[in-house]
C-alpha cells in the first residue's frame, strides 16, 4: 500500500488526506521509510531541476512580542528578551550585502510582528538599493493587509515567507484565518509565497501534520517543507523535547510527496545533512535576531552562514544554484 501511494505521488497525482497520513505513520528506519525518502529525493530533484538553494535572513529587531507564540524566543511570555533592540539601517545593509557576496540565492528581511510596518518598508528599501538589482528579496513579517502587501511589492520584494503554524490559535494568539488572509493578500499583490510545516514538536499528532501539510499545498507556494521546533529553555513547550533530525527527514519527505511537481522547493530548518539528503533543497543562513536563539546576534550561535549551508547541501550530494533564486521565479 505504501508503495502504491508513493507511485501515485511520483506520477504527479495529488494524495488524499488518508494517504498522507499513511506515509506519516510509516515507522522510521523501515524499508518503507527508505522508499519514502528515496522517492522524496527524486521528486525534489525533478521539481527543482536538480538544484538546491540557500536563502539568508537578516533579523532586524528583538522585542518582547505581544503575539506570544509559545515556541518563539521573542514571545513576551517567554521572558527571553525584555528590552527592544533594533539593528541600524547600516548594519542591516551590511549583513544583506555580506549574504549577497557569500552567494545566497535570496535575501530575507525579518522582523517581529509588532515592528512598525512603515519602518520595515523603509529599512528594506535601503537594503534593496544596496543590493544588485537581480538579487531576490523576500519579506518575513507578521500578518499584513492588501495595501501593505502592495507596499512590500513596491519596495522591491519578490515574495514573502508566511506559515500557518502547528498549534496556530492554540500555541499562538493568531487565528488560522488571519494567516490564510495574509496568503491571499500576498498573492493578490503578486508576491510569491514560501511556506513550511513548522515548528514540529514531539507532541503533534499525525492529523495535525496532515492538516498543515494540506494547507501548505492549497496555498500554492513556491516551496514548502518541514522544520522542527527548537526548545526555548524554561518554557512549557520545551518539556516535549526536540524532534530528531532522523524523524524530521521522514516528515519533510512526506511533505515533499504530498506536494506536486509545480512546487519546486522543499525546505528544512535548521540545516542538516540527513534532511537535505531526504529531499530538502532549500536551507537558510541567518544573521541578526533569530526567533529560535536566546542570543541577540545569531551569527556564530544558532545561525549558520551561507557557506555552512552550501557545505551541508554538498554533503547531501546537491548541486547548489549560483545566482538569483529560481524558486522565487528569477
Ligand atoms: S513568532 Fe512572530 S508573532 Fe509569534 S511571538 Fe514570535 S515574533 Fe511574535
XYZ file of N, CA and C in Angstrom, residues 199-312:
342
model
N 6.362 24.930 13.591
C 7.543 24.232 14.095
C 7.124 22.896 14.727
N 7.642 21.800 14.168
C 7.200 20.462 14.565
C 7.754 20.098 15.944
N 6.850 19.606 16.793
C 7.238 19.125 18.116
C 6.830 17.675 18.278
N 7.373 17.027 19.299
C 7.065 15.606 19.519
C 5.595 15.361 19.852
N 4.902 16.404 20.313
C 3.512 16.208 20.745
C 2.507 16.312 19.600
N 2.943 16.720 18.416
C 1.973 16.938 17.335
C 1.444 15.620 16.779
N 0.146 15.585 16.551
C -0.490 14.359 16.046
C -0.307 14.254 14.534
N -0.481 13.040 14.034
C -0.454 12.822 12.579
C -1.531 13.690 11.919
N -2.697 13.774 12.576
C -3.813 14.544 11.996
C -3.404 16.005 11.790
N -2.694 16.550 12.773
C -2.309 17.961 12.624
C -1.230 18.121 11.546
N -0.308 17.167 11.488
C 0.715 17.244 10.433
C 0.057 17.191 9.054
N -0.946 16.313 8.916
C -1.644 16.200 7.621
C -2.375 17.502 7.308
N -3.095 18.010 8.316
C -3.872 19.249 8.103
C -2.953 20.388 7.633
N -1.822 20.553 8.309
C -0.932 21.672 7.966
C -0.228 21.422 6.622
N 0.052 20.157 6.315
C 0.656 19.838 5.015
C -0.298 20.243 3.890
N -1.571 19.926 4.070
C -2.561 20.253 3.028
C -2.759 21.765 2.917
N -2.686 22.457 4.055
C -2.778 23.933 3.992
C -1.639 24.478 3.134
N -0.427 23.938 3.309
C 0.689 24.464 2.502
C 0.479 24.121 1.021
N -0.069 22.948 0.743
C -0.305 22.577 -0.667
C -1.344 23.494 -1.299
N -2.436 23.734 -0.561
C -3.524 24.571 -1.091
C -3.088 26.012 -1.305
N -2.060 26.440 -0.575
C -1.603 27.837 -0.686
C -0.833 28.093 -1.980
N -0.532 27.023 -2.723
C 0.230 27.127 -3.979
C 1.529 27.926 -3.795
N 2.374 27.463 -2.891
C 3.621 28.187 -2.632
C 4.695 27.813 -3.648
N 5.847 28.494 -3.554
C 6.987 28.088 -4.378
C 7.815 27.031 -3.643
N 7.650 26.955 -2.355
C 8.213 25.821 -1.613
C 7.417 25.602 -0.334
N 7.444 24.346 0.101
C 7.024 24.004 1.455
C 8.097 23.070 1.983
N 7.835 22.401 3.058
C 8.841 21.516 3.643
C 8.486 21.337 5.098
N 9.461 21.096 5.931
C 9.151 20.967 7.350
C 10.365 21.304 8.206
N 10.084 21.943 9.334
C 11.162 22.347 10.247
C 10.738 22.021 11.675
N 11.724 21.695 12.493
C 11.391 21.325 13.876
C 11.441 22.550 14.794
N 10.806 22.381 15.940
C 10.844 23.429 16.957
C 12.128 23.297 17.771
N 12.776 24.430 17.974
C 13.959 24.449 18.839
C 13.483 24.865 20.224
N 13.692 24.025 21.238
C 13.150 24.355 22.560
C 13.774 25.630 23.136
N 12.912 26.523 23.591
C 13.378 27.717 24.307
C 13.414 27.307 25.792
N 14.582 27.389 26.422
C 14.706 26.889 27.801
C 13.645 27.477 28.736
N 13.186 26.648 29.672
C 12.232 27.059 30.711
C 10.878 27.473 30.155
N 10.471 26.910 29.027
C 9.130 27.179 28.517
C 8.339 25.867 28.520
N 7.010 26.004 28.479
C 6.149 24.814 28.561
C 6.446 23.849 27.417
N 6.592 24.392 26.202
C 6.797 23.505 25.054
C 8.161 22.795 25.106
N 9.112 23.376 25.835
C 10.431 22.738 25.931
C 10.328 21.374 26.617
N 9.251 21.181 27.390
C 9.069 19.889 28.077
C 8.870 18.734 27.094
N 8.470 19.061 25.871
C 8.277 17.999 24.859
C 9.581 17.621 24.169
N 10.663 18.282 24.514
C 11.960 17.942 23.910
C 12.053 18.425 22.476
N 12.850 17.728 21.696
C 13.096 18.147 20.308
C 12.958 16.926 19.390
N 12.344 17.115 18.256
C 12.195 16.028 17.277
C 13.575 15.769 16.665
N 13.926 14.501 16.522
C 15.258 14.179 15.982
C 15.356 14.570 14.503
N 16.576 14.783 14.051
C 16.782 15.091 12.624
C 16.343 13.907 11.760
N 16.522 12.686 12.270
C 16.117 11.497 11.504
C 14.606 11.502 11.286
N 13.850 11.857 12.331
C 12.391 11.893 12.191
C 11.976 13.055 11.281
N 12.666 14.185 11.429
C 12.357 15.330 10.562
C 12.592 14.985 9.089
N 13.614 14.174 8.825
C 13.902 13.791 7.436
C 12.704 13.042 6.856
N 12.104 12.167 7.679
C 10.932 11.426 7.209
C 9.754 12.385 6.993
N 9.559 13.304 7.939
C 8.417 14.235 7.838
C 8.549 15.129 6.600
N 9.728 15.693 6.381
C 9.873 16.580 5.209
C 9.751 15.788 3.906
N 10.119 14.499 3.965
C 9.975 13.653 2.772
C 8.488 13.426 2.468
N 7.695 13.230 3.509
C 6.256 13.037 3.296
C 5.633 14.334 2.750
N 6.060 15.479 3.295
C 5.535 16.759 2.789
C 5.885 16.890 1.299
N 7.112 16.515 0.954
C 7.524 16.575 -0.468
C 6.598 15.718 -1.332
N 6.282 14.522 -0.853
C 5.448 13.615 -1.649
C 3.996 14.087 -1.706
N 3.587 14.847 -0.706
C 2.200 15.338 -0.686
C 2.006 16.521 -1.629
N 3.101 17.153 -2.001
C 3.021 18.340 -2.866
C 3.442 17.991 -4.294
N 2.932 18.760 -5.241
C 3.140 18.425 -6.648
C 4.447 18.940 -7.225
N 4.714 18.545 -8.447
C 5.936 18.985 -9.151
C 5.919 20.485 -9.458
N 4.722 21.091 -9.372
C 4.642 22.540 -9.622
C 5.234 23.350 -8.467
N 5.552 22.692 -7.369
C 6.151 23.374 -6.209
C 7.615 22.939 -6.133
N 8.542 23.789 -6.614
C 9.918 23.322 -6.801
C 10.729 23.115 -5.525
N 10.379 23.840 -4.461
C 11.253 23.805 -3.282
C 10.715 22.951 -2.149
N 11.649 22.393 -1.393
C 11.326 21.663 -0.166
C 12.360 22.104 0.871
N 11.889 22.766 1.921
C 12.844 23.370 2.860
C 12.938 22.584 4.152
N 14.033 22.775 4.858
C 14.064 22.373 6.258
C 14.929 23.359 7.017
N 14.709 23.381 8.329
C 15.473 24.273 9.187
C 15.497 23.643 10.581
N 16.583 23.663 11.298
C 17.872 24.187 10.916
C 18.579 23.234 9.960
N 19.569 23.753 9.204
C 20.181 22.921 8.158
C 20.830 21.651 8.715
N 20.593 20.538 8.042
C 21.246 19.283 8.440
C 21.329 18.359 7.240
N 22.343 17.493 7.253
C 22.639 16.685 6.069
C 21.556 15.643 5.811
N 21.071 14.998 6.865
C 20.105 13.914 6.628
C 18.809 14.471 6.012
N 18.410 15.670 6.438
C 17.214 16.292 5.865
C 17.432 16.655 4.401
N 18.589 17.215 4.110
C 18.899 17.576 2.719
C 18.988 16.315 1.856
N 19.579 15.258 2.403
C 19.685 14.011 1.637
C 18.298 13.440 1.347
N 17.355 13.685 2.273
C 15.999 13.132 2.124
C 15.109 13.980 1.213
N 15.653 15.073 0.681
C 14.861 15.831 -0.287
C 14.755 17.318 -0.020
N 15.304 17.810 1.084
C 15.248 19.261 1.315
C 16.250 19.934 0.382
N 15.736 20.807 -0.493
C 16.629 21.509 -1.429
C 16.652 23.013 -1.168
N 16.268 23.396 0.056
C 16.344 24.804 0.459
C 16.713 24.891 1.934
N 17.811 25.592 2.206
C 18.267 25.804 3.589
C 18.449 27.299 3.817
N 18.454 27.692 5.104
C 18.610 29.114 5.461
C 19.848 29.394 6.294
N 20.519 30.471 5.896
C 21.547 31.078 6.745
C 20.862 32.228 7.497
N 21.447 32.624 8.626
C 20.801 33.671 9.429
C 21.821 34.621 10.032
N 21.412 35.892 10.138
C 22.219 36.891 10.843
C 21.280 37.854 11.551
N 21.768 38.497 12.611
C 20.926 39.407 13.387
C 20.079 38.625 14.369
N 18.813 39.022 14.530
C 17.950 38.341 15.503
C 17.372 37.058 14.900
N 16.958 36.144 15.794
C 16.518 34.818 15.372
C 15.537 34.307 16.421
N 14.292 33.972 16.012
C 13.283 33.571 16.999
C 13.557 32.245 17.702
N 14.606 31.541 17.277
C 14.949 30.266 17.939
C 16.204 30.387 18.796
N 16.755 31.597 18.846
C 18.022 31.778 19.560
C 17.798 32.671 20.776
N 18.470 32.348 21.863
C 18.370 33.209 23.045
C 19.512 34.228 23.063
N 20.357 34.195 22.014
C 21.380 35.233 21.845
C 20.859 36.282 20.882
N 21.189 37.558 21.149
C 20.649 38.636 20.320
C 21.198 38.611 18.895
N 22.437 38.186 18.733
C 23.056 38.103 17.403
C 23.285 36.628 17.109
N 22.590 36.112 16.123
C 22.612 34.665 15.925
C 23.844 34.145 15.165
N 24.575 35.062 14.488
C 25.774 34.620 13.766
C 26.744 33.971 14.752
N 27.269 32.825 14.347
C 28.232 32.158 15.204
C 27.561 31.418 16.367
N 26.222 31.558 16.492
C 25.471 30.825 17.540
C 24.589 29.809 16.800
N 23.252 29.991 16.865
C 22.385 29.047 16.150
C 22.447 29.270 14.636
N 22.600 30.542 14.244
C 22.532 30.867 12.815
C 23.746 30.350 12.046
N 23.490 29.741 10.895
C 24.593 29.269 10.053
C 24.875 30.290 8.959
N 26.095 30.254 8.434
C 26.447 31.153 7.336
C 26.006 30.520 6.008
N 26.067 31.323 4.958
C 25.745 30.805 3.624
C 26.710 29.663 3.284
N 27.969 29.862 3.615
C 28.965 28.815 3.293
C 28.662 27.523 4.043
N 28.248 27.639 5.319
C 27.866 26.443 6.092
C 26.737 25.694 5.367
N 25.742 26.460 4.915
C 24.576 25.832 4.272
C 24.972 25.164 2.957
N 25.838 25.820 2.196
C 26.304 25.217 0.933
C 27.022 23.903 1.247
N 27.825 23.921 2.308
C 28.562 22.707 2.669
C 27.590 21.567 3.037
N 26.543 21.903 3.805
C 25.562 20.880 4.185
C 24.904 20.292 2.934
